Amino acid sequence: MIKLASFTLVTETAIEPSFLYLSDMTNFGDWFPEVIRIVEQEPGDIGLGKIWLEDVKVPGKGIQPVAVTVVDYRPTQFFATEGNLDGIQPRMEIQLSQAPSGRTKIEWTFYSRNTRWTLRLLAPLLRSVMGKRARKGQRNLLAKLATLS
């Protein structure tokens, strides 16, 4: 995998409501830039195999549909999804842990599962685009989580 972006933040919001907010991917577009729309493929509990349908803005390609599937799910600790977007083959990981004074530490990482030479060639551009989105997403997420406290 190729790491394209990441951030770490600490919030006053407790770990359980933070995890519930983050693992419900219908909230993803509320805090992460360029997610145009995201909906459940089928209603149901969040867990392994859960699928969301996302429309995301991709540089040079416009709005692209992506099916996003939960591939790892450990309540209040870890949540990972993988998307079927050609070329990038995205993977998003969110790790939560207890921080001092009852706060919550959130580590968000975005990878490409594509390791072909063509993606390695584009990696600097993708890191730039995703890095900017991640920085904005970090600020947005911190503000959203503050409203849950």
PDB file of C-alpha atoms in Angstrom:
ATOM      1  CA  MET A   1       0.000   0.000   0.000  1.00  0.00           C
ATOM      2  CA  ILE A   2       1.051   3.569  -0.606  1.00  0.00           C
ATOM      3  CA  LYS A   3       0.220   6.144   2.069  1.00  0.00           C
ATOM      4  CA  LEU A   4      -1.259   9.256   0.467  1.00  0.00           C
ATOM      5  CA  ALA A   5      -2.442  11.311   3.472  1.00  0.00           C
ATOM      6  CA  SER A   6      -2.944  11.219   7.225  1.00  0.00           C
ATOM      7  CA  PHE A   7      -3.753  13.316  10.249  1.00  0.00           C
ATOM      8  CA  THR A   8      -4.011  12.983  14.000  1.00  0.00           C
ATOM      9  CA  LEU A   9      -6.292  14.993  16.237  1.00  0.00           C
ATOM     10  CA  VAL A  10      -7.362  15.010  19.862  1.00  0.00           C
ATOM     11  CA  THR A  11     -10.955  15.884  20.709  1.00  0.00           C
ATOM     12  CA  GLU A  12     -12.869  16.501  23.922  1.00  0.00           C
ATOM     13  CA  THR A  13     -15.591  14.199  22.566  1.00  0.00           C
ATOM     14  CA  ALA A  14     -15.631  10.797  24.258  1.00  0.00           C
ATOM     15  CA  ILE A  15     -14.408   7.782  22.322  1.00  0.00           C
ATOM     16  CA  GLU A  16     -17.793   6.055  21.856  1.00  0.00           C
ATOM     17  CA  PRO A  17     -19.707   8.966  20.272  1.00  0.00           C
ATOM     18  CA  SER A  18     -16.602   9.782  18.192  1.00  0.00           C
ATOM     19  CA  PHE A  19     -16.471   6.218  16.879  1.00  0.00           C
ATOM     20  CA  LEU A  20     -20.211   6.085  16.207  1.00  0.00           C
ATOM     21  CA  TYR A  21     -20.019   9.318  14.217  1.00  0.00           C
ATOM     22  CA  LEU A  22     -16.973   8.242  12.196  1.00  0.00           C
ATOM     23  CA  SER A  23     -18.069   4.681  11.480  1.00  0.00           C
ATOM     24  CA  ASP A  24     -21.407   5.874  10.104  1.00  0.00           C
ATOM     25  CA  MET A  25     -20.090   6.748   6.663  1.00  0.00           C
ATOM     26  CA  THR A  26     -23.213   8.758   5.846  1.00  0.00           C
ATOM     27  CA  ASN A  27     -21.443  11.453   7.927  1.00  0.00           C
ATOM     28  CA  PHE A  28     -18.247  11.318   5.840  1.00  0.00           C
ATOM     29  CA  GLY A  29     -19.345  13.983   3.369  1.00  0.00           C
ATOM     30  CA  ASP A  30     -20.166  16.329   6.272  1.00  0.00           C
ATOM     31  CA  TRP A  31     -16.516  16.632   7.216  1.00  0.00           C
ATOM     32  CA  PHE A  32     -14.337  15.359   4.349  1.00  0.00           C
ATOM     33  CA  PRO A  33     -13.931  17.620   1.287  1.00  0.00           C
ATOM     34  CA  GLU A  34     -15.060  16.655  -2.220  1.00  0.00           C
ATOM     35  CA  VAL A  35     -17.375  13.856  -1.084  1.00  0.00           C
ATOM     36  CA  ILE A  36     -20.439  14.845  -3.047  1.00  0.00           C
ATOM     37  CA  ARG A  37     -22.828  12.183  -1.738  1.00  0.00           C
ATOM     38  CA  ILE A  38     -22.648   8.993   0.314  1.00  0.00           C
ATOM     39  CA  VAL A  39     -25.527   6.637   1.107  1.00  0.00           C
ATOM     40  CA  GLU A  40     -25.962   3.106   2.436  1.00  0.00           C
ATOM     41  CA  GLN A  41     -26.321   0.460  -0.241  1.00  0.00           C
ATOM     42  CA  GLU A  42     -28.748  -1.345   2.076  1.00  0.00           C
ATOM     43  CA  PRO A  43     -30.038  -0.287   5.497  1.00  0.00           C
ATOM     44  CA  GLY A  44     -28.541  -2.201   8.391  1.00  0.00           C
ATOM     45  CA  ASP A  45     -26.008  -2.259  11.178  1.00  0.00           C
ATOM     46  CA  ILE A  46     -22.492  -0.996  10.623  1.00  0.00           C
ATOM     47  CA  GLY A  47     -19.932  -3.773  10.579  1.00  0.00           C
ATOM     48  CA  LEU A  48     -17.823  -5.983   8.335  1.00  0.00           C
ATOM     49  CA  GLY A  49     -19.128  -6.081   4.790  1.00  0.00           C
ATOM     50  CA  LYS A  50     -21.318  -2.983   5.115  1.00  0.00           C
ATOM     51  CA  ILE A  51     -21.326  -1.049   1.814  1.00  0.00           C
ATOM     52  CA  TRP A  52     -21.844   2.637   1.090  1.00  0.00           C
ATOM     53  CA  LEU A  53     -22.175   4.203  -2.326  1.00  0.00           C
ATOM     54  CA  GLU A  54     -20.120   7.360  -2.626  1.00  0.00           C
ATOM     55  CA  ASP A  55     -19.802  10.018  -5.296  1.00  0.00           C
ATOM     56  CA  VAL A  56     -16.431  11.730  -4.985  1.00  0.00           C
ATOM     57  CA  LYS A  57     -14.684  14.426  -6.995  1.00  0.00           C
ATOM     58  CA  VAL A  58     -11.516  13.045  -8.598  1.00  0.00           C
ATOM     59  CA  PRO A  59      -9.020  15.479 -10.167  1.00  0.00           C
ATOM     60  CA  GLY A  60      -9.044  15.156 -13.939  1.00  0.00           C
ATOM     61  CA  LYS A  61     -11.989  12.744 -13.920  1.00  0.00           C
ATOM     62  CA  GLY A  62     -14.830  14.708 -12.318  1.00  0.00           C
ATOM     63  CA  ILE A  63     -17.362  13.038 -10.058  1.00  0.00           C
ATOM     64  CA  GLN A  64     -16.816   9.290  -9.807  1.00  0.00           C
ATOM     65  CA  PRO A  65     -18.982   6.622  -8.141  1.00  0.00           C
ATOM     66  CA  VAL A  66     -17.246   4.411  -5.572  1.00  0.00           C
ATOM     67  CA  ALA A  67     -18.572   1.450  -3.616  1.00  0.00           C
ATOM     68  CA  VAL A  68     -16.961   1.612  -0.159  1.00  0.00           C
ATOM     69  CA  THR A  69     -16.909  -1.561   1.948  1.00  0.00           C
ATOM     70  CA  VAL A  70     -16.065  -2.013   5.637  1.00  0.00           C
ATOM     71  CA  VAL A  71     -13.123  -4.439   5.754  1.00  0.00           C
ATOM     72  CA  ASP A  72     -12.162  -4.131   9.435  1.00  0.00           C
ATOM     73  CA  TYR A  73     -14.384  -3.114  12.326  1.00  0.00           C
ATOM     74  CA  ARG A  74     -13.479  -3.131  16.023  1.00  0.00           C
ATOM     75  CA  PRO A  75     -16.032  -1.054  17.969  1.00  0.00           C
ATOM     76  CA  THR A  76     -14.627   2.098  19.572  1.00  0.00           C
ATOM     77  CA  GLN A  77     -11.093   1.235  18.350  1.00  0.00           C
ATOM     78  CA  PHE A  78     -10.631   0.781  14.619  1.00  0.00           C
ATOM     79  CA  PHE A  79     -12.545   1.139  11.378  1.00  0.00           C
ATOM     80  CA  ALA A  80     -11.249   0.501   7.844  1.00  0.00           C
ATOM     81  CA  THR A  81     -12.906   0.751   4.441  1.00  0.00           C
ATOM     82  CA  GLU A  82     -11.799  -0.075   0.933  1.00  0.00           C
ATOM     83  CA  GLY A  83     -13.210   1.421  -2.241  1.00  0.00           C
ATOM     84  CA  ASN A  84     -13.403   0.124  -5.787  1.00  0.00           C
ATOM     85  CA  LEU A  85     -12.171   3.325  -7.486  1.00  0.00           C
ATOM     86  CA  ASP A  86     -10.048   2.256 -10.462  1.00  0.00           C
ATOM     87  CA  GLY A  87      -6.466   3.371 -10.338  1.00  0.00           C
ATOM     88  CA  ILE A  88      -6.336   4.486  -6.718  1.00  0.00           C
ATOM     89  CA  GLN A  89      -8.059   1.534  -5.025  1.00  0.00           C
ATOM     90  CA  PRO A  90      -8.485   3.562  -1.804  1.00  0.00           C
ATOM     91  CA  ARG A  91      -8.244   2.305   1.750  1.00  0.00           C
ATOM     92  CA  MET A  92      -9.177   4.514   4.702  1.00  0.00           C
ATOM     93  CA  GLU A  93      -8.247   3.615   8.268  1.00  0.00           C
ATOM     94  CA  ILE A  94      -9.444   5.321  11.435  1.00  0.00           C
ATOM     95  CA  GLN A  95      -7.839   4.390  14.764  1.00  0.00           C
ATOM     96  CA  LEU A  96      -9.268   5.727  18.028  1.00  0.00           C
ATOM     97  CA  SER A  97      -7.631   5.593  21.448  1.00  0.00           C
ATOM     98  CA  GLN A  98      -8.060   7.133  24.865  1.00  0.00           C
ATOM     99  CA  ALA A  99      -6.066  10.320  25.358  1.00  0.00           C
ATOM    100  CA  PRO A 100      -5.286  11.979  28.726  1.00  0.00           C
ATOM    101  CA  SER A 101      -8.128  13.619  30.669  1.00  0.00           C
ATOM    102  CA  GLY A 102     -10.836  11.537  28.973  1.00  0.00           C
ATOM    103  CA  ARG A 103     -10.142  12.971  25.543  1.00  0.00           C
ATOM    104  CA  THR A 104     -10.072  10.915  22.347  1.00  0.00           C
ATOM    105  CA  LYS A 105      -7.145  10.580  19.936  1.00  0.00           C
ATOM    106  CA  ILE A 106      -8.112   9.932  16.311  1.00  0.00           C
ATOM    107  CA  GLU A 107      -5.609   8.827  13.684  1.00  0.00           C
ATOM    108  CA  TRP A 108      -6.925   8.955  10.108  1.00  0.00           C
ATOM    109  CA  THR A 109      -4.926   7.495   7.212  1.00  0.00           C
ATOM    110  CA  PHE A 110      -5.674   7.223   3.494  1.00  0.00           C
ATOM    111  CA  TYR A 111      -3.833   4.713   1.310  1.00  0.00           C
ATOM    112  CA  SER A 112      -3.805   3.458  -2.236  1.00  0.00           C
ATOM    113  CA  ARG A 113      -3.849  -0.322  -2.527  1.00  0.00           C
ATOM    114  CA  ASN A 114      -2.531   0.035  -6.089  1.00  0.00           C
ATOM    115  CA  THR A 115       1.222  -0.538  -6.140  1.00  0.00           C
ATOM    116  CA  ARG A 116       1.754  -0.406  -9.919  1.00  0.00           C
ATOM    117  CA  TRP A 117       4.441   1.855 -11.332  1.00  0.00           C
ATOM    118  CA  THR A 118       1.819   4.180 -12.843  1.00  0.00           C
ATOM    119  CA  LEU A 119       0.425   5.007  -9.419  1.00  0.00           C
ATOM    120  CA  ARG A 120       3.915   5.423  -7.982  1.00  0.00           C
ATOM    121  CA  LEU A 121       4.499   7.966 -10.745  1.00  0.00           C
ATOM    122  CA  LEU A 122       1.331   9.862  -9.771  1.00  0.00           C
ATOM    123  CA  ALA A 123       1.867   9.494  -6.006  1.00  0.00           C
ATOM    124  CA  PRO A 124       3.357  12.990  -5.460  1.00  0.00           C
ATOM    125  CA  LEU A 125       0.341  14.619  -7.139  1.00  0.00           C
ATOM    126  CA  LEU A 126      -2.099  12.393  -5.250  1.00  0.00           C
ATOM    127  CA  ARG A 127      -0.309  13.150  -1.958  1.00  0.00           C
ATOM    128  CA  SER A 128      -0.643  16.866  -2.641  1.00  0.00           C
ATOM    129  CA  VAL A 129      -4.370  16.654  -3.438  1.00  0.00           C
ATOM    130  CA  MET A 130      -5.197  14.277  -0.590  1.00  0.00           C
ATOM    131  CA  GLY A 131      -2.968  16.169   1.848  1.00  0.00           C
ATOM    132  CA  LYS A 132      -4.940  19.366   1.234  1.00  0.00           C
ATOM    133  CA  ARG A 133      -8.222  17.503   1.630  1.00  0.00           C
ATOM    134  CA  ALA A 134      -6.954  15.821   4.798  1.00  0.00           C
ATOM    135  CA  ARG A 135      -5.951  19.124   6.412  1.00  0.00           C
ATOM    136  CA  LYS A 136      -9.375  20.600   5.675  1.00  0.00           C
ATOM    137  CA  GLY A 137     -11.065  17.369   6.782  1.00  0.00           C
ATOM    138  CA  GLN A 138      -9.151  17.449  10.069  1.00  0.00           C
ATOM    139  CA  ARG A 139     -10.412  20.957  10.848  1.00  0.00           C
ATOM    140  CA  ASN A 140     -13.965  20.062   9.796  1.00  0.00           C
ATOM    141  CA  LEU A 141     -13.975  16.842  11.836  1.00  0.00           C
ATOM    142  CA  LEU A 142     -12.715  18.578  14.962  1.00  0.00           C
ATOM    143  CA  ALA A 143     -15.550  21.123  14.646  1.00  0.00           C
ATOM    144  CA  LYS A 144     -18.178  18.406  13.993  1.00  0.00           C
ATOM    145  CA  LEU A 145     -17.044  16.323  16.956  1.00  0.00           C
ATOM    146  CA  ALA A 146     -17.165  19.397  19.207  1.00  0.00           C
ATOM    147  CA  THR A 147     -20.894  19.623  18.555  1.00  0.00           C
ATOM    148  CA  LEU A 148     -21.307  16.056  19.885  1.00  0.00           C
ATOM    149  CA  SER A 149     -19.658  16.823  23.236  1.00  0.00           C
TER     150      SER A 149
END
